[in-house]
């Protein structure tokens, strides 16, 4: 090159590209300090004539990129410049099905969980911290039982009777029902939630409920990094249900049955006033405890260009806030990635977890479970605080049963003794192992073969000794079965092989093509076996003594399912402004008969990056504007493995009739029976969900403000419905493809960087989601589905509180309208002193002759003078109007603070606890809630609750439907990182100390312990509160050390 | 790829692959019998809380499922309907696949006859209690099959009769089996007599069927295979002790064991309907199904059946709990309403240890004395009284008084009566002989006097019953109104089958 030697004027040229060598158009190139400016063309090329080369500096700048200054020298005339994007957020790589994509190139709706925020919550499982993190993802707890799982629903439930849980893809491995407690939150690198059809259709048959992509941490090239994270703290129940004091209790008992209770409570000269200052036994004091919880994680990562590794382990020990309950996890993971040569790369990811949960399940009545009194909190709230024998009542605490309660159907048991003796343990072993091989066949063409196995073994042990309700001769079950126990093993295993080809090609600078194609095979197998033994002679031996008892129910079952799939996807980018994605998957499932086996699931989406258009330049405050639209079809095959076949069975019948087998005795000799128990549907096929999504992504002020808005409209048809059949068919249920459900919604996510200085930073994340769920159609023969809540209380078996009906959400509360109390004026007083209801006053669902002043009234809606099933109406909606979360992260020098709020608004909860503990189960010696103080008495006629000893029709009414809206200060974490200077001296990379709290404050009008509850959860029976394990407030101190 | 997807169930059997061997057929047939013993059919409901009449009330149950508070949503009623149709489906499934079995035709016929009988019997129970019901004679192949409407009652009965008659030609003689738990030719014939009697009465009033009833009762009588057990008490002792008496007990429902092992086929006869006893080892008796004074008073002096049917004693505990010692204690002469049903006595039970609820006591479905009384009734209605009919009634009476059955005894025998008087005499005799055998309500309904009888019973309870017992009894009886001759069609059918209409008044 012949540089002009005499003149200082010089032509300078070059190309400006981004970090991936993509040409950047429109970059401002300016001679520093002068007016001279040019811009790069579409190829990123600029040419500028610099009058005086000496001391000249060129500056390159463009919105969204950090500026660069290049000093010129006399000898060089070509300066190629690379600008780095400041939009790091947009350059984030997002994990999608069978690939990754830059956030800016995304055409679908994918929610990214800020894993760093989730990790700040002191919880055993990432699920516990997921609620409110991503718009449109509803996460709620069943209750607070340690080791229990959360319910995750993405964009509303599609199915009416089948599971609405999303598909999980763990390091590329699809798993339908993982136990998320098996993950160490510290191992998680990223969580993406695929929401719209364009994102989920690549998972075809299983994508309809959304997909949660979990990627675990891999090794990174560089010096080894050793981290140790630990936290320890205490948990305490958020709230207790207030019950009556001994004085109030005795007063109530004397009202209930003055003659007989007088002998018990007012003997030896005692009066009611004697109980005023009696402390009695507060059972909740005895069963609740301040429970410690601790976690220790250690990990080592490192590697070089060729080899990368990550090894980690975790120990978590959570004691439950109810005595003798808890959760423990031991977990280890090893990840290895190895480049064999330029073309071949292999890797391995193995995780093993051991879990143990212990303690009585509060939401289960156990073996006695049809009776309200068999539940933990029936006794914890209802066991009497004081006997009439002495005022100290030590024996109450010690005796397993209340000797004054003789009714056999009353399974009340000393909750303290019972909880201490409960042996209900679940042991879970989970092995997840997968391996991959990446081979570059040619430039841009890559073959990936993955294989994996998962094995989930679960063992449950139950032992009912003589100090428990189910093992003591005082109860029907205990008497019939003696000391008893059971062991059940469930093993779920699956293997998967996936083979994909990926082709990346750029045709000149305007066309970028990414094509994926592949096929996969997966097989799952489930097995279970176990046995129950009764009349165990040596209860001291516990579970190991089961073999000495009488064996009862032997279980042994096995099933399998297979899935084969072909998939393909094309991403095409035109001029980096117009993005197109089309995907297709066909799935073949063994769950359907051969003619209906294959399902086809297409999707397509487009995105337009508007801000790349020239006409948008003027809006310089707008750093990102993208419109997205997608449409696609996904499926659901969550039915039993062989739902298309009719089934005959010989054992395993439990119909409460004493006939546990379908056999018969002939001539005193038993012949086992073989009976058809399920009717198969050979026409069964996929449930299909068609989903449309419109999205807008906006970034302002160099993306310091990001707003994402999505509108979606889902329509699920060919609903896989476990439909009720007319009993005259011989079956009560059968699978049908019938009915349609729609979910429509709006989601907003706003991320802002409010302040970002060297010393102080403040970022905010806000998201809110609205979903409207509606049944469009049920099968013709079934105009509506009403559902009873089974097992909580057999008195309520004839009342069905949930309604599913076209035009309404999948579940609505159905019941009577509470209409206050009968007053004396409603009655004629008869000569014998008793009251007779006036003819014009309607009854309340029970015989008119039974009704007395102070009984509750229900509204006679149809005005026929009789309150009966025709007077039921809609009394509440368990679906929230909106849900969301609000996070603020602050940083000041070495300190960091994260404050996270989460809410649910507009949802109702059925508080069934009040159906028992507000006077309705007038069993002798049963304590009641504090609210029962405001009951009807002749001197308290405007009471809210009925008279002592009221009998009532066992129905659900709006009285116990409560607003379950809540706002929770869910997580607060305050940390301090020790100064770098100090760290350098002690050769430690970083140390962070922190304090974190979970479930710190909850604002709600709900009168129960916690509004986030759903103890009989299913799409048809959500938000039912009965004897739930209370949620805990957790406060911890933690330490992160990185070497 | 399709081969990979061809998974086969390894844990369950499908109908296509079953019903091949003799064992398959035996087990399928056992499953058809099985629904007879469901708690809501003859396990309890159909002689207890779903069968209210003037012979019993349920003690201390003014509300709840045992208090005659019926409606379409009542769980137990739904389960009853379901159990009967499950039995029908099991029979249909067996009958649909029977031809393909690799067993000799004679074996097929034996199975087929029993299955046909049981299907017809389940329909009879349905028709008797619910009226016209959907008649389904093939197994359900798919959940998508259209629902069926109620078949008119005469057609339901026509099918019942057709099946029963076909069964008559297929099943074996009772002497072939030597026990009464199997459906035998005598059981089919005796059941046909009962069915014809029912058709001749309310609500069909097809009086021509009295002659058929007589014919079929007569077939049993002249078969020479049956006779009355000389001792009325011994009939029930044998039921309790799991000993058979094929002469008297033509068809009995078999229960066995104490429900404490893997196989649980115990029943509630003797515990829910039995002598009050709070001790398990002696033989726990809840005495839920509790006698009325009307039963006690229907017996003439010296009729030994009275103190067997209505127990003159109970077991009084000395202490509390279910293991406290008990003493057998007689009631005083004035304590009538306090007494328990005494027909089924747990002291004769052989299974050990005894269970509180579940007993091995068999339930009598058809007895020879019933056949004799049916003959007399059918003949009296068809052609008027005859010496033969009178003799049959008197045989039953003589046995009741502990006299030789075949020897005329003026002290006991009824004199020759006119048609109306004889009708009343037979009805009273049925009450005395067959109380607590699940037949009384059925008789009252077919005689057209169920509602009036129960209304009188309310007055009886109000007038004569001790106040501490009467509350539940009055409420239960007063819930019988004109609609009560039929149950409501349960929700489990009516909510999903739009072609089924509800019974009047429900």
Short mmCIF file of C-alpha atoms in Angstrom, two decimals, chain A residues 30-316:
data_model
loop_
_atom_site.label_atom_id
_atom_site.label_comp_id
_atom_site.label_asym_id
_atom_site.label_seq_id
_atom_site.Cartn_x
_atom_site.Cartn_y
_atom_site.Cartn_z
CA UNK A 30 -16.91 10.72 13.71
CA UNK A 31 -13.59 12.38 13.70
CA UNK A 32 -13.24 13.31 17.30
CA UNK A 33 -13.55 16.99 18.01
CA UNK A 34 -14.67 17.79 14.46
CA UNK A 35 -17.98 17.94 12.66
CA UNK A 36 -16.88 15.35 10.17
CA UNK A 37 -19.26 12.36 10.38
CA UNK A 38 -20.14 9.40 8.23
CA UNK A 39 -22.25 6.33 8.84
CA UNK A 40 -21.67 2.74 7.92
CA UNK A 41 -23.61 1.22 5.09
CA UNK A 42 -25.58 -1.96 5.04
CA UNK A 43 -22.39 -3.97 4.86
CA UNK A 44 -21.00 -2.13 7.83
CA UNK A 45 -18.44 -0.36 5.67
CA UNK A 46 -17.41 3.26 6.11
CA UNK A 47 -15.05 5.53 4.31
CA UNK A 48 -13.89 8.83 5.71
CA UNK A 49 -11.30 11.29 4.58
CA UNK A 50 -9.30 12.59 7.50
CA UNK A 51 -7.65 15.96 6.79
CA UNK A 52 -4.90 15.65 9.32
CA UNK A 53 -3.97 12.23 10.43
CA UNK A 54 -1.72 13.31 13.21
CA UNK A 55 -3.34 12.96 16.56
CA UNK A 56 -6.68 12.13 14.94
CA UNK A 57 -9.09 9.88 16.77
CA UNK A 58 -12.15 8.19 15.21
CA UNK A 59 -15.12 7.50 17.41
CA UNK A 60 -17.62 4.81 16.57
CA UNK A 61 -21.01 4.91 18.21
CA UNK A 62 -24.41 3.38 17.88
CA UNK A 63 -27.41 3.02 20.12
CA UNK A 64 -27.21 -0.20 22.00
CA UNK A 65 -23.45 -0.55 21.64
CA UNK A 66 -20.65 0.83 23.67
CA UNK A 67 -18.74 3.50 21.81
CA UNK A 68 -15.19 2.97 20.78
CA UNK A 69 -12.39 5.40 20.02
CA UNK A 70 -9.52 4.50 17.73
CA UNK A 71 -6.40 6.66 17.49
CA UNK A 72 -5.19 6.76 13.90
CA UNK A 73 -1.65 6.43 12.76
CA UNK A 74 0.00 7.36 9.52
CA UNK A 75 0.78 3.90 8.32
CA UNK A 76 -2.64 2.25 8.48
CA UNK A 77 -5.62 3.11 6.35
CA UNK A 78 -7.99 0.24 7.13
CA UNK A 79 -9.50 0.06 10.59
CA UNK A 80 -11.97 -2.76 11.19
CA UNK A 81 -13.83 -2.20 14.39
CA UNK A 82 -15.83 -4.50 16.55
CA UNK A 83 -18.49 -2.95 18.78
CA UNK A 84 -19.81 -4.76 21.79
CA UNK A 85 -23.45 -4.60 22.59
CA UNK A 86 -24.58 -2.86 25.73
CA UNK A 87 -27.82 -4.74 25.43
CA UNK A 88 -26.49 -7.67 27.34
CA UNK A 89 -30.01 -8.62 28.29
CA UNK A 90 -30.99 -8.99 24.67
CA UNK A 91 -27.93 -10.96 23.90
CA UNK A 92 -28.80 -13.44 26.59
CA UNK A 93 -28.97 -16.86 25.18
CA UNK A 94 -32.28 -18.48 25.87
CA UNK A 95 -32.73 -22.20 26.01
CA UNK A 96 -35.56 -23.37 23.85
CA UNK A 97 -36.48 -26.82 22.68
CA UNK A 98 -33.63 -28.49 20.82
CA UNK A 99 -31.48 -25.39 20.69
CA UNK A 100 -30.81 -21.95 21.99
CA UNK A 101 -31.64 -18.56 20.65
CA UNK A 102 -30.67 -15.02 21.45
CA UNK A 103 -33.37 -13.19 23.26
CA UNK A 104 -33.54 -10.57 20.52
CA UNK A 105 -34.17 -13.24 17.93
CA UNK A 106 -36.94 -14.90 19.84
CA UNK A 107 -40.24 -15.12 18.02
CA UNK A 108 -42.21 -16.96 20.66
CA UNK A 109 -43.24 -16.22 24.20
CA UNK A 110 -40.65 -17.47 26.62
CA UNK A 111 -40.43 -16.39 30.22
CA UNK A 112 -37.02 -16.32 31.74
CA UNK A 113 -36.74 -16.91 35.45
CA UNK A 114 -34.16 -14.71 37.08
CA UNK A 115 -32.44 -17.60 38.72
CA UNK A 116 -30.25 -15.32 40.80
CA UNK A 117 -33.35 -13.91 42.46
CA UNK A 118 -34.85 -17.34 43.00
CA UNK A 119 -31.67 -18.50 44.67
CA UNK A 120 -31.93 -15.76 47.22
CA UNK A 121 -34.97 -17.42 48.77
CA UNK A 122 -34.14 -19.80 51.61
CA UNK A 123 -36.25 -22.70 50.37
CA UNK A 124 -35.61 -26.38 49.78
CA UNK A 125 -36.84 -26.37 46.20
CA UNK A 126 -36.76 -23.81 43.42
CA UNK A 127 -40.51 -24.38 43.06
CA UNK A 128 -41.09 -22.76 46.41
CA UNK A 129 -39.58 -19.55 45.08
CA UNK A 130 -41.08 -19.60 41.62
CA UNK A 131 -44.46 -18.03 42.33
CA UNK A 132 -44.70 -14.49 40.99
CA UNK A 133 -41.45 -14.66 39.07
CA UNK A 134 -42.79 -15.06 35.55
CA UNK A 135 -45.94 -13.57 34.15
CA UNK A 136 -48.60 -16.14 33.42
CA UNK A 137 -47.05 -18.86 35.51
CA UNK A 138 -49.21 -19.68 38.49
CA UNK A 139 -47.40 -21.50 41.24
CA UNK A 140 -49.20 -22.36 44.41
CA UNK A 141 -48.63 -24.67 47.29
CA UNK A 142 -51.03 -27.43 48.29
CA UNK A 143 -50.11 -26.61 51.85
CA UNK A 144 -46.93 -26.35 53.88
CA UNK A 145 -46.06 -30.02 54.38
CA UNK A 146 -42.28 -30.39 54.10
CA UNK A 147 -41.29 -32.12 50.91
CA UNK A 148 -44.63 -31.52 49.20
CA UNK A 149 -44.80 -30.26 45.66
CA UNK A 150 -46.27 -27.08 44.26
CA UNK A 151 -48.89 -26.77 41.60
CA UNK A 152 -47.66 -25.07 38.48
CA UNK A 153 -50.11 -23.96 35.82
CA UNK A 154 -49.03 -21.99 32.79
CA UNK A 155 -51.58 -19.67 31.23
CA UNK A 156 -54.55 -21.37 32.86
CA UNK A 157 -55.60 -24.97 32.93
CA UNK A 158 -56.59 -26.63 29.69
CA UNK A 159 -57.80 -29.94 31.00
CA UNK A 160 -60.86 -30.60 33.08
CA UNK A 161 -60.00 -33.94 34.55
CA UNK A 162 -56.40 -34.55 33.48
CA UNK A 163 -53.22 -33.02 34.80
CA UNK A 164 -52.47 -29.41 33.95
CA UNK A 165 -48.86 -29.66 35.03
CA UNK A 166 -46.33 -28.48 32.45
CA UNK A 167 -43.78 -30.68 30.78
CA UNK A 168 -40.32 -30.38 32.30
CA UNK A 169 -37.26 -30.58 30.13
CA UNK A 170 -34.23 -31.10 32.30
CA UNK A 171 -30.99 -30.64 30.41
CA UNK A 172 -32.85 -31.62 27.28
CA UNK A 173 -34.55 -34.60 28.88
CA UNK A 174 -38.37 -34.37 28.86
CA UNK A 175 -39.91 -35.58 32.12
CA UNK A 176 -43.63 -35.48 32.74
CA UNK A 177 -43.86 -35.54 36.50
CA UNK A 178 -40.51 -34.85 38.09
CA UNK A 179 -40.13 -34.41 41.81
CA UNK A 180 -38.65 -30.94 41.79
CA UNK A 181 -37.43 -31.39 45.33
CA UNK A 182 -34.66 -33.50 43.86
CA UNK A 183 -32.92 -30.42 42.50
CA UNK A 184 -30.42 -28.47 44.43
CA UNK A 185 -31.37 -24.88 43.58
CA UNK A 186 -27.67 -23.99 43.54
CA UNK A 187 -27.16 -26.35 40.60
CA UNK A 188 -29.61 -24.57 38.39
CA UNK A 189 -28.11 -22.37 35.74
CA UNK A 190 -31.30 -21.24 34.07
CA UNK A 191 -35.02 -21.81 34.00
CA UNK A 192 -37.00 -20.86 30.94
CA UNK A 193 -40.71 -21.23 30.66
CA UNK A 194 -42.04 -21.81 27.17
CA UNK A 195 -45.51 -20.39 27.04
CA UNK A 196 -46.85 -20.02 23.53
CA UNK A 197 -47.35 -22.63 20.88
CA UNK A 198 -44.43 -21.45 18.80
CA UNK A 199 -42.15 -22.29 21.68
CA UNK A 200 -43.88 -25.44 22.91
CA UNK A 201 -44.98 -27.10 19.68
CA UNK A 202 -41.56 -28.62 19.26
CA UNK A 203 -42.61 -30.75 22.23
CA UNK A 204 -45.79 -31.59 20.35
CA UNK A 205 -47.91 -34.05 22.19
CA UNK A 206 -46.78 -32.94 25.60
CA UNK A 207 -46.45 -29.22 25.06
CA UNK A 208 -49.99 -28.04 25.63
CA UNK A 209 -49.53 -27.22 29.31
CA UNK A 210 -46.34 -25.26 28.64
CA UNK A 211 -42.78 -26.38 29.11
CA UNK A 212 -40.34 -25.64 31.90
CA UNK A 213 -36.77 -25.86 30.63
CA UNK A 214 -34.25 -26.42 33.40
CA UNK A 215 -30.56 -26.26 32.60
CA UNK A 216 -28.04 -27.21 35.21
CA UNK A 217 -24.69 -25.63 35.71
CA UNK A 218 -21.82 -26.73 33.51
CA UNK A 219 -18.11 -26.34 33.98
CA UNK A 220 -16.37 -23.29 32.56
CA UNK A 221 -12.89 -23.00 31.15
CA UNK A 222 -10.53 -21.22 33.47
CA UNK A 223 -9.05 -21.65 36.85
CA UNK A 224 -10.99 -23.97 39.14
CA UNK A 225 -13.69 -22.35 41.19
CA UNK A 226 -14.70 -23.86 44.50
CA UNK A 227 -17.82 -22.50 46.12
CA UNK A 228 -19.43 -23.28 49.41
CA UNK A 229 -22.92 -22.03 50.05
CA UNK A 230 -24.62 -22.56 53.32
CA UNK A 231 -27.56 -21.20 55.18
CA UNK A 232 -29.28 -22.07 58.37
CA UNK A 233 -32.28 -20.69 60.07
CA UNK A 234 -35.56 -21.29 61.76
CA UNK A 235 -39.12 -21.70 60.64
CA UNK A 236 -42.22 -20.82 62.55
CA UNK A 237 -45.86 -21.05 61.55
CA UNK A 238 -47.12 -17.86 59.91
CA UNK A 239 -50.38 -17.95 61.70
CA UNK A 240 -52.37 -20.13 64.04
CA UNK A 241 -56.03 -20.78 64.11
CA UNK A 242 -57.34 -19.28 67.30
CA UNK A 243 -59.45 -21.64 69.36
CA UNK A 244 -61.58 -21.07 72.43
CA UNK A 245 -60.01 -20.79 75.85
CA UNK A 246 -60.80 -23.34 78.58
CA UNK A 247 -63.34 -20.95 80.06
CA UNK A 248 -65.07 -20.40 76.73
CA UNK A 249 -64.92 -24.10 76.02
CA UNK A 250 -66.59 -25.06 79.30
CA UNK A 251 -69.20 -22.38 78.83
CA UNK A 252 -70.01 -23.84 75.42
CA UNK A 253 -70.16 -27.39 76.74
CA UNK A 254 -72.62 -26.31 79.40
CA UNK A 255 -74.80 -24.74 76.74
CA UNK A 256 -74.55 -27.83 74.57
CA UNK A 257 -75.86 -30.24 77.12
CA UNK A 258 -76.33 -28.64 80.53
CA UNK A 259 -77.37 -31.75 82.40
CA UNK A 260 -74.59 -34.15 81.50
CA UNK A 261 -71.75 -31.65 81.29
CA UNK A 262 -72.61 -30.22 84.66
CA UNK A 263 -71.62 -33.54 86.18
CA UNK A 264 -68.31 -33.42 84.43
CA UNK A 265 -67.26 -29.82 84.65
CA UNK A 266 -69.04 -28.48 87.69
CA UNK A 267 -68.30 -31.26 90.12
CA UNK A 268 -66.50 -30.81 93.44
CA UNK A 269 -67.98 -27.38 93.85
CA UNK A 270 -66.46 -25.92 90.72
CA UNK A 271 -68.33 -23.22 88.90
CA UNK A 272 -67.92 -21.89 85.41
CA UNK A 273 -65.86 -19.09 86.87
CA UNK A 274 -63.37 -21.61 88.22
CA UNK A 275 -62.19 -21.99 84.63
CA UNK A 276 -61.59 -18.32 84.01
CA UNK A 277 -57.91 -18.40 84.75
CA UNK A 278 -57.25 -21.99 83.82
CA UNK A 279 -54.59 -22.17 81.19
CA UNK A 280 -55.56 -25.63 80.04
CA UNK A 281 -53.73 -27.40 77.28
CA UNK A 282 -53.02 -25.35 74.20
CA UNK A 283 -52.55 -28.21 71.75
CA UNK A 284 -51.06 -26.02 69.10
CA UNK A 285 -48.30 -25.11 71.57
CA UNK A 286 -47.48 -28.77 71.76
CA UNK A 287 -47.57 -29.79 68.14
CA UNK A 288 -45.94 -26.71 66.68
CA UNK A 289 -42.29 -25.96 67.17
CA UNK A 290 -39.72 -23.50 66.02
CA UNK A 291 -38.03 -25.71 63.52
CA UNK A 292 -34.46 -25.45 62.30
CA UNK A 293 -33.51 -25.81 58.66
CA UNK A 294 -30.08 -25.83 57.11
CA UNK A 295 -28.49 -26.32 53.75
CA UNK A 296 -24.92 -26.92 52.65
CA UNK A 297 -23.81 -26.90 49.04
CA UNK A 298 -20.36 -27.31 47.71
CA UNK A 299 -19.31 -27.20 44.11
CA UNK A 300 -16.16 -27.30 42.08
CA UNK A 301 -16.09 -26.16 38.49
CA UNK A 302 -13.30 -25.65 36.06
CA UNK A 303 -11.64 -26.87 32.96
CA UNK A 304 -9.73 -25.83 29.92
CA UNK A 305 -10.44 -25.51 26.22
CA UNK A 306 -11.00 -29.20 25.83
CA UNK A 307 -12.32 -30.40 29.17
CA UNK A 308 -14.81 -28.78 31.46
CA UNK A 309 -16.25 -30.17 34.61
CA UNK A 310 -18.64 -29.36 37.42
CA UNK A 311 -19.05 -31.41 40.56
CA UNK A 312 -21.44 -30.48 43.29
CA UNK A 313 -23.20 -31.79 46.32
CA UNK A 314 -25.93 -30.63 48.64
CA UNK A 315 -27.24 -31.54 52.04
CA UNK A 316 -30.50 -30.06 53.18
#
